[in-house]
């Protein structure tokens, strides 16, 4: 059973997710989100997990920034106990469907998810898909995201580029 609860928390008390691969851009889309939150409030709770004395934000970094810009005293947060790997998988899954992601953001997100799946013991990449009906972990990620396993592998290979090329 997953331990979770919804709470109203100050946005400043939510620390960003460690190694968050997505940039929170202050652009026209952020302006639209901020205006929407100003008019309607935060409609979807942010997702966080207990971390030390506070909370680590897993999903909702853009909503958090918009709330901070508006000076909101609290935001709705779904607080859920989860392991590091569970948090990585949820963080990646909740953000990969977004538009306007940079290829480098997708690359690091796919890599983080693949590593988390492997650490969880859900490895199924030990058998070649050509020999067996079993899928490799990167093929499974591709299926979940609506792309091929080759596409996932190609994105992940971008993480090996020197920063100037990235």
mmCIF file with all atom_site columns, C-alpha atoms in Angstrom:
data_model
loop_
_atom_site.group_PDB
_atom_site.id
_atom_site.type_symbol
_atom_site.label_atom_id
_atom_site.label_alt_id
_atom_site.label_comp_id
_atom_site.label_asym_id
_atom_site.label_entity_id
_atom_site.label_seq_id
_atom_site.pdbx_PDB_ins_code
_atom_site.Cartn_x
_atom_site.Cartn_y
_atom_site.Cartn_z
_atom_site.occupancy
_atom_site.B_iso_or_equiv
_atom_site.pdbx_formal_charge
_atom_site.auth_seq_id
_atom_site.auth_comp_id
_atom_site.auth_asym_id
_atom_site.auth_atom_id
_atom_site.pdbx_PDB_model_num
ATOM 1   C CA . UNK A 1 1   ? 0.000  0.000   0.000   1.00 0.00 ? 1   UNK A CA 1
ATOM 2   C CA . UNK A 1 2   ? 1.338  3.409   -1.007  1.00 0.00 ? 2   UNK A CA 1
ATOM 3   C CA . UNK A 1 3   ? 1.449  5.946   1.811   1.00 0.00 ? 3   UNK A CA 1
ATOM 4   C CA . UNK A 1 4   ? 0.264  9.281   0.499   1.00 0.00 ? 4   UNK A CA 1
ATOM 5   C CA . UNK A 1 5   ? -1.718 12.359  1.442   1.00 0.00 ? 5   UNK A CA 1
ATOM 6   C CA . UNK A 1 6   ? -2.638 15.720  -0.051  1.00 0.00 ? 6   UNK A CA 1
ATOM 7   C CA . UNK A 1 7   ? -1.509 18.837  1.763   1.00 0.00 ? 7   UNK A CA 1
ATOM 8   C CA . UNK A 1 8   ? -1.268 22.571  1.176   1.00 0.00 ? 8   UNK A CA 1
ATOM 9   C CA . UNK A 1 9   ? 2.441  23.436  1.322   1.00 0.00 ? 9   UNK A CA 1
ATOM 10  C CA . UNK A 1 10  ? 4.395  26.655  0.733   1.00 0.00 ? 10  UNK A CA 1
ATOM 11  C CA . UNK A 1 11  ? 6.092  26.487  -2.697  1.00 0.00 ? 11  UNK A CA 1
ATOM 12  C CA . UNK A 1 12  ? 9.394  27.551  -1.111  1.00 0.00 ? 12  UNK A CA 1
ATOM 13  C CA . UNK A 1 13  ? 9.367  24.439  1.103   1.00 0.00 ? 13  UNK A CA 1
ATOM 14  C CA . UNK A 1 14  ? 9.523  22.142  -1.946  1.00 0.00 ? 14  UNK A CA 1
ATOM 15  C CA . UNK A 1 15  ? 13.101 21.465  -2.995  1.00 0.00 ? 15  UNK A CA 1
ATOM 16  C CA . UNK A 1 16  ? 13.685 20.685  -6.700  1.00 0.00 ? 16  UNK A CA 1
ATOM 17  C CA . UNK A 1 17  ? 14.233 17.072  -7.719  1.00 0.00 ? 17  UNK A CA 1
ATOM 18  C CA . UNK A 1 18  ? 17.893 16.093  -7.729  1.00 0.00 ? 18  UNK A CA 1
ATOM 19  C CA . UNK A 1 19  ? 19.296 15.895  -11.271 1.00 0.00 ? 19  UNK A CA 1
ATOM 20  C CA . UNK A 1 20  ? 16.000 17.091  -12.789 1.00 0.00 ? 20  UNK A CA 1
ATOM 21  C CA . UNK A 1 21  ? 16.709 16.836  -16.546 1.00 0.00 ? 21  UNK A CA 1
ATOM 22  C CA . UNK A 1 22  ? 14.100 19.392  -17.615 1.00 0.00 ? 22  UNK A CA 1
ATOM 23  C CA . UNK A 1 23  ? 14.615 23.127  -17.725 1.00 0.00 ? 23  UNK A CA 1
ATOM 24  C CA . UNK A 1 24  ? 11.928 25.369  -16.307 1.00 0.00 ? 24  UNK A CA 1
ATOM 25  C CA . UNK A 1 25  ? 11.795 28.090  -18.923 1.00 0.00 ? 25  UNK A CA 1
ATOM 26  C CA . UNK A 1 26  ? 10.402 31.544  -18.348 1.00 0.00 ? 26  UNK A CA 1
ATOM 27  C CA . UNK A 1 27  ? 8.758  31.939  -21.733 1.00 0.00 ? 27  UNK A CA 1
ATOM 28  C CA . UNK A 1 28  ? 5.330  32.601  -23.245 1.00 0.00 ? 28  UNK A CA 1
ATOM 29  C CA . UNK A 1 29  ? 4.109  29.147  -22.163 1.00 0.00 ? 29  UNK A CA 1
ATOM 30  C CA . UNK A 1 30  ? 5.145  29.901  -18.576 1.00 0.00 ? 30  UNK A CA 1
ATOM 31  C CA . UNK A 1 31  ? 3.333  33.244  -18.799 1.00 0.00 ? 31  UNK A CA 1
ATOM 32  C CA . UNK A 1 32  ? 0.178  31.391  -19.911 1.00 0.00 ? 32  UNK A CA 1
ATOM 33  C CA . UNK A 1 33  ? 0.495  28.910  -17.037 1.00 0.00 ? 33  UNK A CA 1
ATOM 34  C CA . UNK A 1 34  ? 1.019  31.722  -14.546 1.00 0.00 ? 34  UNK A CA 1
ATOM 35  C CA . UNK A 1 35  ? -2.052 33.557  -15.830 1.00 0.00 ? 35  UNK A CA 1
ATOM 36  C CA . UNK A 1 36  ? -4.119 30.358  -15.690 1.00 0.00 ? 36  UNK A CA 1
ATOM 37  C CA . UNK A 1 37  ? -3.063 29.762  -12.083 1.00 0.00 ? 37  UNK A CA 1
ATOM 38  C CA . UNK A 1 38  ? -3.794 33.407  -11.244 1.00 0.00 ? 38  UNK A CA 1
ATOM 39  C CA . UNK A 1 39  ? -7.342 33.043  -12.604 1.00 0.00 ? 39  UNK A CA 1
ATOM 40  C CA . UNK A 1 40  ? -8.196 29.434  -11.673 1.00 0.00 ? 40  UNK A CA 1
ATOM 41  C CA . UNK A 1 41  ? -5.669 28.411  -9.035  1.00 0.00 ? 41  UNK A CA 1
ATOM 42  C CA . UNK A 1 42  ? -3.524 25.268  -9.173  1.00 0.00 ? 42  UNK A CA 1
ATOM 43  C CA . UNK A 1 43  ? -5.892 22.668  -10.644 1.00 0.00 ? 43  UNK A CA 1
ATOM 44  C CA . UNK A 1 44  ? -3.587 19.646  -10.452 1.00 0.00 ? 44  UNK A CA 1
ATOM 45  C CA . UNK A 1 45  ? -1.617 18.964  -7.287  1.00 0.00 ? 45  UNK A CA 1
ATOM 46  C CA . UNK A 1 46  ? 2.150  18.879  -7.472  1.00 0.00 ? 46  UNK A CA 1
ATOM 47  C CA . UNK A 1 47  ? 3.820  15.556  -6.584  1.00 0.00 ? 47  UNK A CA 1
ATOM 48  C CA . UNK A 1 48  ? 6.451  15.437  -3.852  1.00 0.00 ? 48  UNK A CA 1
ATOM 49  C CA . UNK A 1 49  ? 8.036  12.967  -1.481  1.00 0.00 ? 49  UNK A CA 1
ATOM 50  C CA . UNK A 1 50  ? 9.251  13.368  2.065   1.00 0.00 ? 50  UNK A CA 1
ATOM 51  C CA . UNK A 1 51  ? 12.966 14.127  2.085   1.00 0.00 ? 51  UNK A CA 1
ATOM 52  C CA . UNK A 1 52  ? 14.789 14.874  5.304   1.00 0.00 ? 52  UNK A CA 1
ATOM 53  C CA . UNK A 1 53  ? 12.924 17.602  7.167   1.00 0.00 ? 53  UNK A CA 1
ATOM 54  C CA . UNK A 1 54  ? 11.096 18.788  4.041   1.00 0.00 ? 54  UNK A CA 1
ATOM 55  C CA . UNK A 1 55  ? 9.793  17.628  0.698   1.00 0.00 ? 55  UNK A CA 1
ATOM 56  C CA . UNK A 1 56  ? 11.413 16.956  -2.676  1.00 0.00 ? 56  UNK A CA 1
ATOM 57  C CA . UNK A 1 57  ? 9.377  17.939  -5.710  1.00 0.00 ? 57  UNK A CA 1
ATOM 58  C CA . UNK A 1 58  ? 8.987  15.061  -8.172  1.00 0.00 ? 58  UNK A CA 1
ATOM 59  C CA . UNK A 1 59  ? 6.550  16.664  -10.606 1.00 0.00 ? 59  UNK A CA 1
ATOM 60  C CA . UNK A 1 60  ? 5.226  20.210  -10.865 1.00 0.00 ? 60  UNK A CA 1
ATOM 61  C CA . UNK A 1 61  ? 8.344  22.353  -11.126 1.00 0.00 ? 61  UNK A CA 1
ATOM 62  C CA . UNK A 1 62  ? 6.638  24.720  -13.591 1.00 0.00 ? 62  UNK A CA 1
ATOM 63  C CA . UNK A 1 63  ? 3.499  25.055  -11.434 1.00 0.00 ? 63  UNK A CA 1
ATOM 64  C CA . UNK A 1 64  ? 5.727  25.710  -8.414  1.00 0.00 ? 64  UNK A CA 1
ATOM 65  C CA . UNK A 1 65  ? 7.534  28.548  -10.208 1.00 0.00 ? 65  UNK A CA 1
ATOM 66  C CA . UNK A 1 66  ? 4.239  30.048  -11.392 1.00 0.00 ? 66  UNK A CA 1
ATOM 67  C CA . UNK A 1 67  ? 2.877  29.931  -7.830  1.00 0.00 ? 67  UNK A CA 1
ATOM 68  C CA . UNK A 1 68  ? 6.078  31.584  -6.536  1.00 0.00 ? 68  UNK A CA 1
ATOM 69  C CA . UNK A 1 69  ? 5.808  34.325  -9.160  1.00 0.00 ? 69  UNK A CA 1
ATOM 70  C CA . UNK A 1 70  ? 2.225  34.952  -8.039  1.00 0.00 ? 70  UNK A CA 1
ATOM 71  C CA . UNK A 1 71  ? 3.201  34.958  -4.380  1.00 0.00 ? 71  UNK A CA 1
ATOM 72  C CA . UNK A 1 72  ? 0.793  32.136  -3.489  1.00 0.00 ? 72  UNK A CA 1
ATOM 73  C CA . UNK A 1 73  ? 1.240  31.144  0.151   1.00 0.00 ? 73  UNK A CA 1
ATOM 74  C CA . UNK A 1 74  ? 0.531  27.436  -0.509  1.00 0.00 ? 74  UNK A CA 1
ATOM 75  C CA . UNK A 1 75  ? -0.067 24.973  -3.337  1.00 0.00 ? 75  UNK A CA 1
ATOM 76  C CA . UNK A 1 76  ? -1.816 21.589  -3.291  1.00 0.00 ? 76  UNK A CA 1
ATOM 77  C CA . UNK A 1 77  ? 0.725  18.783  -3.129  1.00 0.00 ? 77  UNK A CA 1
ATOM 78  C CA . UNK A 1 78  ? 0.260  15.026  -3.284  1.00 0.00 ? 78  UNK A CA 1
ATOM 79  C CA . UNK A 1 79  ? 2.920  13.760  -0.897  1.00 0.00 ? 79  UNK A CA 1
ATOM 80  C CA . UNK A 1 80  ? 3.834  10.128  -1.540  1.00 0.00 ? 80  UNK A CA 1
ATOM 81  C CA . UNK A 1 81  ? 6.489  7.911   -0.030  1.00 0.00 ? 81  UNK A CA 1
ATOM 82  C CA . UNK A 1 82  ? 8.654  6.503   -2.819  1.00 0.00 ? 82  UNK A CA 1
ATOM 83  C CA . UNK A 1 83  ? 12.154 5.244   -3.430  1.00 0.00 ? 83  UNK A CA 1
ATOM 84  C CA . UNK A 1 84  ? 14.675 7.175   -5.505  1.00 0.00 ? 84  UNK A CA 1
ATOM 85  C CA . UNK A 1 85  ? 14.020 4.895   -8.489  1.00 0.00 ? 85  UNK A CA 1
ATOM 86  C CA . UNK A 1 86  ? 10.234 5.173   -8.179  1.00 0.00 ? 86  UNK A CA 1
ATOM 87  C CA . UNK A 1 87  ? 10.595 8.963   -8.017  1.00 0.00 ? 87  UNK A CA 1
ATOM 88  C CA . UNK A 1 88  ? 12.787 9.031   -11.146 1.00 0.00 ? 88  UNK A CA 1
ATOM 89  C CA . UNK A 1 89  ? 10.309 6.912   -13.111 1.00 0.00 ? 89  UNK A CA 1
ATOM 90  C CA . UNK A 1 90  ? 7.330  9.067   -12.053 1.00 0.00 ? 90  UNK A CA 1
ATOM 91  C CA . UNK A 1 91  ? 9.244  12.286  -12.756 1.00 0.00 ? 91  UNK A CA 1
ATOM 92  C CA . UNK A 1 92  ? 10.204 11.125  -16.255 1.00 0.00 ? 92  UNK A CA 1
ATOM 93  C CA . UNK A 1 93  ? 6.763  9.733   -17.081 1.00 0.00 ? 93  UNK A CA 1
ATOM 94  C CA . UNK A 1 94  ? 4.981  12.885  -15.938 1.00 0.00 ? 94  UNK A CA 1
ATOM 95  C CA . UNK A 1 95  ? 7.177  15.140  -18.094 1.00 0.00 ? 95  UNK A CA 1
ATOM 96  C CA . UNK A 1 96  ? 8.051  13.278  -21.303 1.00 0.00 ? 96  UNK A CA 1
ATOM 97  C CA . UNK A 1 97  ? 4.669  13.938  -22.900 1.00 0.00 ? 97  UNK A CA 1
ATOM 98  C CA . UNK A 1 98  ? 5.277  17.706  -22.722 1.00 0.00 ? 98  UNK A CA 1
ATOM 99  C CA . UNK A 1 99  ? 5.768  19.625  -25.919 1.00 0.00 ? 99  UNK A CA 1
ATOM 100 C CA . UNK A 1 100 ? 8.881  21.649  -26.621 1.00 0.00 ? 100 UNK A CA 1
ATOM 101 C CA . UNK A 1 101 ? 11.329 19.356  -24.841 1.00 0.00 ? 101 UNK A CA 1
ATOM 102 C CA . UNK A 1 102 ? 14.890 19.653  -26.027 1.00 0.00 ? 102 UNK A CA 1
ATOM 103 C CA . UNK A 1 103 ? 16.493 16.476  -27.398 1.00 0.00 ? 103 UNK A CA 1
ATOM 104 C CA . UNK A 1 104 ? 19.037 16.694  -24.559 1.00 0.00 ? 104 UNK A CA 1
ATOM 105 C CA . UNK A 1 105 ? 16.200 16.759  -21.994 1.00 0.00 ? 105 UNK A CA 1
ATOM 106 C CA . UNK A 1 106 ? 14.627 13.656  -23.533 1.00 0.00 ? 106 UNK A CA 1
ATOM 107 C CA . UNK A 1 107 ? 18.030 11.973  -23.678 1.00 0.00 ? 107 UNK A CA 1
ATOM 108 C CA . UNK A 1 108 ? 18.777 12.421  -19.990 1.00 0.00 ? 108 UNK A CA 1
ATOM 109 C CA . UNK A 1 109 ? 15.193 11.547  -19.030 1.00 0.00 ? 109 UNK A CA 1
ATOM 110 C CA . UNK A 1 110 ? 15.291 8.272   -20.984 1.00 0.00 ? 110 UNK A CA 1
ATOM 111 C CA . UNK A 1 111 ? 18.695 7.450   -19.503 1.00 0.00 ? 111 UNK A CA 1
ATOM 112 C CA . UNK A 1 112 ? 17.524 8.165   -15.943 1.00 0.00 ? 112 UNK A CA 1
ATOM 113 C CA . UNK A 1 113 ? 14.422 6.009   -16.395 1.00 0.00 ? 113 UNK A CA 1
ATOM 114 C CA . UNK A 1 114 ? 16.384 3.132   -17.927 1.00 0.00 ? 114 UNK A CA 1
ATOM 115 C CA . UNK A 1 115 ? 18.910 3.184   -15.080 1.00 0.00 ? 115 UNK A CA 1
ATOM 116 C CA . UNK A 1 116 ? 16.119 3.315   -12.477 1.00 0.00 ? 116 UNK A CA 1
ATOM 117 C CA . UNK A 1 117 ? 14.320 0.349   -14.049 1.00 0.00 ? 117 UNK A CA 1
ATOM 118 C CA . UNK A 1 118 ? 17.525 -1.664  -14.090 1.00 0.00 ? 118 UNK A CA 1
ATOM 119 C CA . UNK A 1 119 ? 18.277 -0.837  -10.435 1.00 0.00 ? 119 UNK A CA 1
ATOM 120 C CA . UNK A 1 120 ? 14.774 -1.889  -9.420  1.00 0.00 ? 120 UNK A CA 1
ATOM 121 C CA . UNK A 1 121 ? 15.519 -5.394  -10.593 1.00 0.00 ? 121 UNK A CA 1
ATOM 122 C CA . UNK A 1 122 ? 13.069 -5.112  -13.444 1.00 0.00 ? 122 UNK A CA 1
ATOM 123 C CA . UNK A 1 123 ? 15.847 -5.982  -15.868 1.00 0.00 ? 123 UNK A CA 1
ATOM 124 C CA . UNK A 1 124 ? 14.664 -7.762  -18.898 1.00 0.00 ? 124 UNK A CA 1
ATOM 125 C CA . UNK A 1 125 ? 17.340 -6.553  -21.257 1.00 0.00 ? 125 UNK A CA 1
ATOM 126 C CA . UNK A 1 126 ? 19.489 -9.644  -20.880 1.00 0.00 ? 126 UNK A CA 1
ATOM 127 C CA . UNK A 1 127 ? 17.815 -11.454 -23.744 1.00 0.00 ? 127 UNK A CA 1
ATOM 128 C CA . UNK A 1 128 ? 18.108 -10.285 -27.311 1.00 0.00 ? 128 UNK A CA 1
ATOM 129 C CA . UNK A 1 129 ? 14.707 -9.344  -28.750 1.00 0.00 ? 129 UNK A CA 1
ATOM 130 C CA . UNK A 1 130 ? 15.659 -11.174 -31.955 1.00 0.00 ? 130 UNK A CA 1
ATOM 131 C CA . UNK A 1 131 ? 16.048 -14.473 -30.089 1.00 0.00 ? 131 UNK A CA 1
ATOM 132 C CA . UNK A 1 132 ? 13.226 -14.144 -27.609 1.00 0.00 ? 132 UNK A CA 1
ATOM 133 C CA . UNK A 1 133 ? 9.822  -12.514 -27.375 1.00 0.00 ? 133 UNK A CA 1
ATOM 134 C CA . UNK A 1 134 ? 11.042 -10.721 -24.254 1.00 0.00 ? 134 UNK A CA 1
ATOM 135 C CA . UNK A 1 135 ? 11.653 -7.021  -24.716 1.00 0.00 ? 135 UNK A CA 1
ATOM 136 C CA . UNK A 1 136 ? 14.698 -5.103  -23.574 1.00 0.00 ? 136 UNK A CA 1
ATOM 137 C CA . UNK A 1 137 ? 14.092 -2.360  -21.015 1.00 0.00 ? 137 UNK A CA 1
ATOM 138 C CA . UNK A 1 138 ? 14.801 0.369   -23.579 1.00 0.00 ? 138 UNK A CA 1
ATOM 139 C CA . UNK A 1 139 ? 12.303 -1.248  -25.975 1.00 0.00 ? 139 UNK A CA 1
ATOM 140 C CA . UNK A 1 140 ? 9.704  -1.222  -23.187 1.00 0.00 ? 140 UNK A CA 1
ATOM 141 C CA . UNK A 1 141 ? 10.352 2.452   -22.504 1.00 0.00 ? 141 UNK A CA 1
ATOM 142 C CA . UNK A 1 142 ? 9.934  3.115   -26.224 1.00 0.00 ? 142 UNK A CA 1
ATOM 143 C CA . UNK A 1 143 ? 6.621  1.243   -26.272 1.00 0.00 ? 143 UNK A CA 1
ATOM 144 C CA . UNK A 1 144 ? 5.376  3.244   -23.284 1.00 0.00 ? 144 UNK A CA 1
ATOM 145 C CA . UNK A 1 145 ? 6.355  6.527   -24.942 1.00 0.00 ? 145 UNK A CA 1
ATOM 146 C CA . UNK A 1 146 ? 5.130  5.643   -28.420 1.00 0.00 ? 146 UNK A CA 1
ATOM 147 C CA . UNK A 1 147 ? 8.579  5.488   -30.021 1.00 0.00 ? 147 UNK A CA 1
ATOM 148 C CA . UNK A 1 148 ? 10.879 2.651   -31.001 1.00 0.00 ? 148 UNK A CA 1
ATOM 149 C CA . UNK A 1 149 ? 13.528 1.171   -28.753 1.00 0.00 ? 149 UNK A CA 1
ATOM 150 C CA . UNK A 1 150 ? 16.080 2.360   -31.328 1.00 0.00 ? 150 UNK A CA 1
ATOM 151 C CA . UNK A 1 151 ? 14.829 5.919   -30.843 1.00 0.00 ? 151 UNK A CA 1
ATOM 152 C CA . UNK A 1 152 ? 15.279 5.587   -27.070 1.00 0.00 ? 152 UNK A CA 1
ATOM 153 C CA . UNK A 1 153 ? 18.794 4.195   -27.568 1.00 0.00 ? 153 UNK A CA 1
ATOM 154 C CA . UNK A 1 154 ? 19.650 7.036   -29.994 1.00 0.00 ? 154 UNK A CA 1
ATOM 155 C CA . UNK A 1 155 ? 18.465 9.653   -27.517 1.00 0.00 ? 155 UNK A CA 1
ATOM 156 C CA . UNK A 1 156 ? 20.443 8.018   -24.711 1.00 0.00 ? 156 UNK A CA 1
ATOM 157 C CA . UNK A 1 157 ? 23.564 8.077   -26.888 1.00 0.00 ? 157 UNK A CA 1
ATOM 158 C CA . UNK A 1 158 ? 23.291 11.892  -26.929 1.00 0.00 ? 158 UNK A CA 1
ATOM 159 C CA . UNK A 1 159 ? 24.179 11.908  -23.233 1.00 0.00 ? 159 UNK A CA 1
ATOM 160 C CA . UNK A 1 160 ? 27.723 10.922  -24.221 1.00 0.00 ? 160 UNK A CA 1
ATOM 161 C CA . UNK A 1 161 ? 28.283 14.130  -26.195 1.00 0.00 ? 161 UNK A CA 1
ATOM 162 C CA . UNK A 1 162 ? 30.623 16.772  -24.882 1.00 0.00 ? 162 UNK A CA 1
ATOM 163 C CA . UNK A 1 163 ? 28.685 19.707  -23.350 1.00 0.00 ? 163 UNK A CA 1
ATOM 164 C CA . UNK A 1 164 ? 29.501 22.025  -26.256 1.00 0.00 ? 164 UNK A CA 1
ATOM 165 C CA . UNK A 1 165 ? 27.775 19.668  -28.700 1.00 0.00 ? 165 UNK A CA 1
ATOM 166 C CA . UNK A 1 166 ? 24.915 18.916  -26.338 1.00 0.00 ? 166 UNK A CA 1
#
